[in-house]
Coordinates of C-alpha atoms and ligand atoms in Angstrom, one line a residue:
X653 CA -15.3 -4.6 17.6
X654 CA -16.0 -5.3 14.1
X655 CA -13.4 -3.0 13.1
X656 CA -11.1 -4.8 15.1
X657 CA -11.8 -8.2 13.9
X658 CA -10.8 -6.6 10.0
X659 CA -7.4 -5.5 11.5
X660 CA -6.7 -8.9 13.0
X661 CA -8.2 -10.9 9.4
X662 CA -6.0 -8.5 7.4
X663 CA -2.8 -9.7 9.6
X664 CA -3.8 -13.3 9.3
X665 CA -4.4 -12.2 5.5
X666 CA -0.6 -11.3 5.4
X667 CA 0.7 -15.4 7.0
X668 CA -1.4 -17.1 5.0
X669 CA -0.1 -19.9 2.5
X670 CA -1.1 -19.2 -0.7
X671 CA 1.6 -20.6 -3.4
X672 CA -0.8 -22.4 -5.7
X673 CA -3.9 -19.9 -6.3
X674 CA -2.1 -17.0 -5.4
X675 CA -5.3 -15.8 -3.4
X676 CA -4.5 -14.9 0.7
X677 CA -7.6 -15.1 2.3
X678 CA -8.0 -13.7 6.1
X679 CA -10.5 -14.2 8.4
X680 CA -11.4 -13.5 12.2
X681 CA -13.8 -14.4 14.2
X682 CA -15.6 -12.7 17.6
X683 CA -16.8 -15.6 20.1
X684 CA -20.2 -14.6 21.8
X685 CA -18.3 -14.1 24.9
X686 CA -16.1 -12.0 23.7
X687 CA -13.2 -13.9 22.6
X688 CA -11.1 -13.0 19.1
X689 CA -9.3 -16.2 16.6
X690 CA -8.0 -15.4 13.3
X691 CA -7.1 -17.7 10.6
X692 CA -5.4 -18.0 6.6
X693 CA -5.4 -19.8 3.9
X694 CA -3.1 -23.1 4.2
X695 CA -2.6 -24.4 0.6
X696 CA -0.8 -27.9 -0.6
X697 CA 1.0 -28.9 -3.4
X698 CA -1.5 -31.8 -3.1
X699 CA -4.2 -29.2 -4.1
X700 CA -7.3 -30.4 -2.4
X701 CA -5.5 -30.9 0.6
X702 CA -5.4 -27.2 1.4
X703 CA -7.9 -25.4 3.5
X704 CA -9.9 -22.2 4.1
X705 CA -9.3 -19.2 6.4
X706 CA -12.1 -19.4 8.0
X707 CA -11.4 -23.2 9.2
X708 CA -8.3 -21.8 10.6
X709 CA -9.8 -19.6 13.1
X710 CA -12.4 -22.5 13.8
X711 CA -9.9 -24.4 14.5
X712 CA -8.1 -21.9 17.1
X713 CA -11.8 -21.2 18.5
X714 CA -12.2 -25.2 19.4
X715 CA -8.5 -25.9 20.4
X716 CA -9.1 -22.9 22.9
X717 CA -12.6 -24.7 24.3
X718 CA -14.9 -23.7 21.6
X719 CA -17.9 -21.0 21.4
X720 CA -20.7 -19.6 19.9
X721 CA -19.3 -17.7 16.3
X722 CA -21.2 -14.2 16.7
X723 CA -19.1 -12.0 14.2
X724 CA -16.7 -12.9 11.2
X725 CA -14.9 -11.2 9.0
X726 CA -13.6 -12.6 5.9
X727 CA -10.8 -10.4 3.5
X728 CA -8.9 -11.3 0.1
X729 CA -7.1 -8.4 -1.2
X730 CA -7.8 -9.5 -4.6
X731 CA -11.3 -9.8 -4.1
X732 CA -13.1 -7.3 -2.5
X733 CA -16.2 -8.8 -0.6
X734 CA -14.9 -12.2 -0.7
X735 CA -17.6 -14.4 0.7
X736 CA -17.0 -17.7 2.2
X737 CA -17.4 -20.5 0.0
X738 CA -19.8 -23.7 0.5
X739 CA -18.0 -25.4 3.0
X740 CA -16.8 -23.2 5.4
X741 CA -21.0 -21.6 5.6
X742 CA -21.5 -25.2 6.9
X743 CA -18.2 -25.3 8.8
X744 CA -19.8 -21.8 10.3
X745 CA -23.3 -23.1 10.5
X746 CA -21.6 -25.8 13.2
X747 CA -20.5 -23.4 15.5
X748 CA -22.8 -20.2 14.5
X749 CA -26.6 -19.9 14.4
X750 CA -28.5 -18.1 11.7
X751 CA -28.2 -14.4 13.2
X752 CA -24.4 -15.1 13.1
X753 CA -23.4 -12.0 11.0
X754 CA -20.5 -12.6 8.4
X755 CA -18.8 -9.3 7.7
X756 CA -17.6 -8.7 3.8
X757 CA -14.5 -6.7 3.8
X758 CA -12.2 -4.6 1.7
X759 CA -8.6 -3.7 2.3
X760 CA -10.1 -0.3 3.9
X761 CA -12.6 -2.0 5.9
X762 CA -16.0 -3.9 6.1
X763 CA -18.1 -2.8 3.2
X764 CA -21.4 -5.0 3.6
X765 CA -22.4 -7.4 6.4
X766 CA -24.7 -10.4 5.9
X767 CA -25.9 -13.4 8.3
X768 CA -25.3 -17.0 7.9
X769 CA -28.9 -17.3 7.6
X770 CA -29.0 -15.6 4.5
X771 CA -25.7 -17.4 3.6
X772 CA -26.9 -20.7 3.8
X773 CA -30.2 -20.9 3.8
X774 CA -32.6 -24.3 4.3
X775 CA -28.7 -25.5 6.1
X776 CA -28.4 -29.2 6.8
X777 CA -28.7 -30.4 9.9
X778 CA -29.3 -34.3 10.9
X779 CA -33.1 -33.5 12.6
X780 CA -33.4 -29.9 12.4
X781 CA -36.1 -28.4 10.2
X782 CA -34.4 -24.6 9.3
Ligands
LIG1054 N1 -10.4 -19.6 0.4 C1 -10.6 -19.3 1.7 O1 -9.6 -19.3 2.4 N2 -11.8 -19.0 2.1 C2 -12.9 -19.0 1.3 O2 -14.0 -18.9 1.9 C3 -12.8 -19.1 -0.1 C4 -11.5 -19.7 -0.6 C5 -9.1 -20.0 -0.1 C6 -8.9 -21.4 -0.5 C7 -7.8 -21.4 -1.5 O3 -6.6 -21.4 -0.7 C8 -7.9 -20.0 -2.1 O4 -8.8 -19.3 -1.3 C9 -8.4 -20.0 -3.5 O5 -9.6 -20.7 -3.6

């Protein structure tokens, strides 16, 4: 499966919207019951108004009724074991739990594999203690 969900963030890699930085990002994400959304990179000539791949597939996951993120995989073919930035680990952490594994990719496949947890630790939550 994780294999899979690197095919499907390399093909999101290859829509993505990426005029400004010139960085495609890809990403794909594995539901805990089992279903697959991928997402790019949507950039803006407005620059800050762009957003992330990994907000992409979120935002397939919860147009599609939502879930439980098990598995992502994140790519950038000019950056091997791209990690998501700052905002999408909390964007994650809304829809993930700490074991949520993030998978770290390469063009020729997954080369590491990390959890949220370890991602963003001491996360903030309104009430939780983590
Ligand atoms: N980018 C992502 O899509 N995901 C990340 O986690 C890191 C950054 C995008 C945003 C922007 O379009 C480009 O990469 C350069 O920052």
């Amino acid at each position: 499966m994780a294999a899979n969900l690197h095919r499907l963030a390399v093909s999101a890699m290859a829509k993505a919207h990426a005029p400004y930085s010139q960085f495609p990002v890809g990403a794909a994400l594995l539901t805990a019951d089992g279903r697959t959304y991928s997402g790019c990179n949507i950039e803006n000539v407005a620059y800050p108004e762009g957003w992330c791949a990994e907000t992409t597939a979120i935002s397939h996951m919860v147009m599609d009724g939502g879930g439980e993120i098990a598995e992502i995989a994140v790519i950038a073919k000019r950056q091997a074991g791209v990690t998501p930035c700052g905002g999408c680990r909390q964007r994650l952490k809304e829809f993930g739990t700490p074991e949520t594994r993030i998978h770290l990719c390469d063009m020729d496949g997954i080369i590491e594999t990390v959890t949220l947890g370890e991602l963003l630790p001491k996360a903030f939550g309104m009430g939780e203690r983590s």
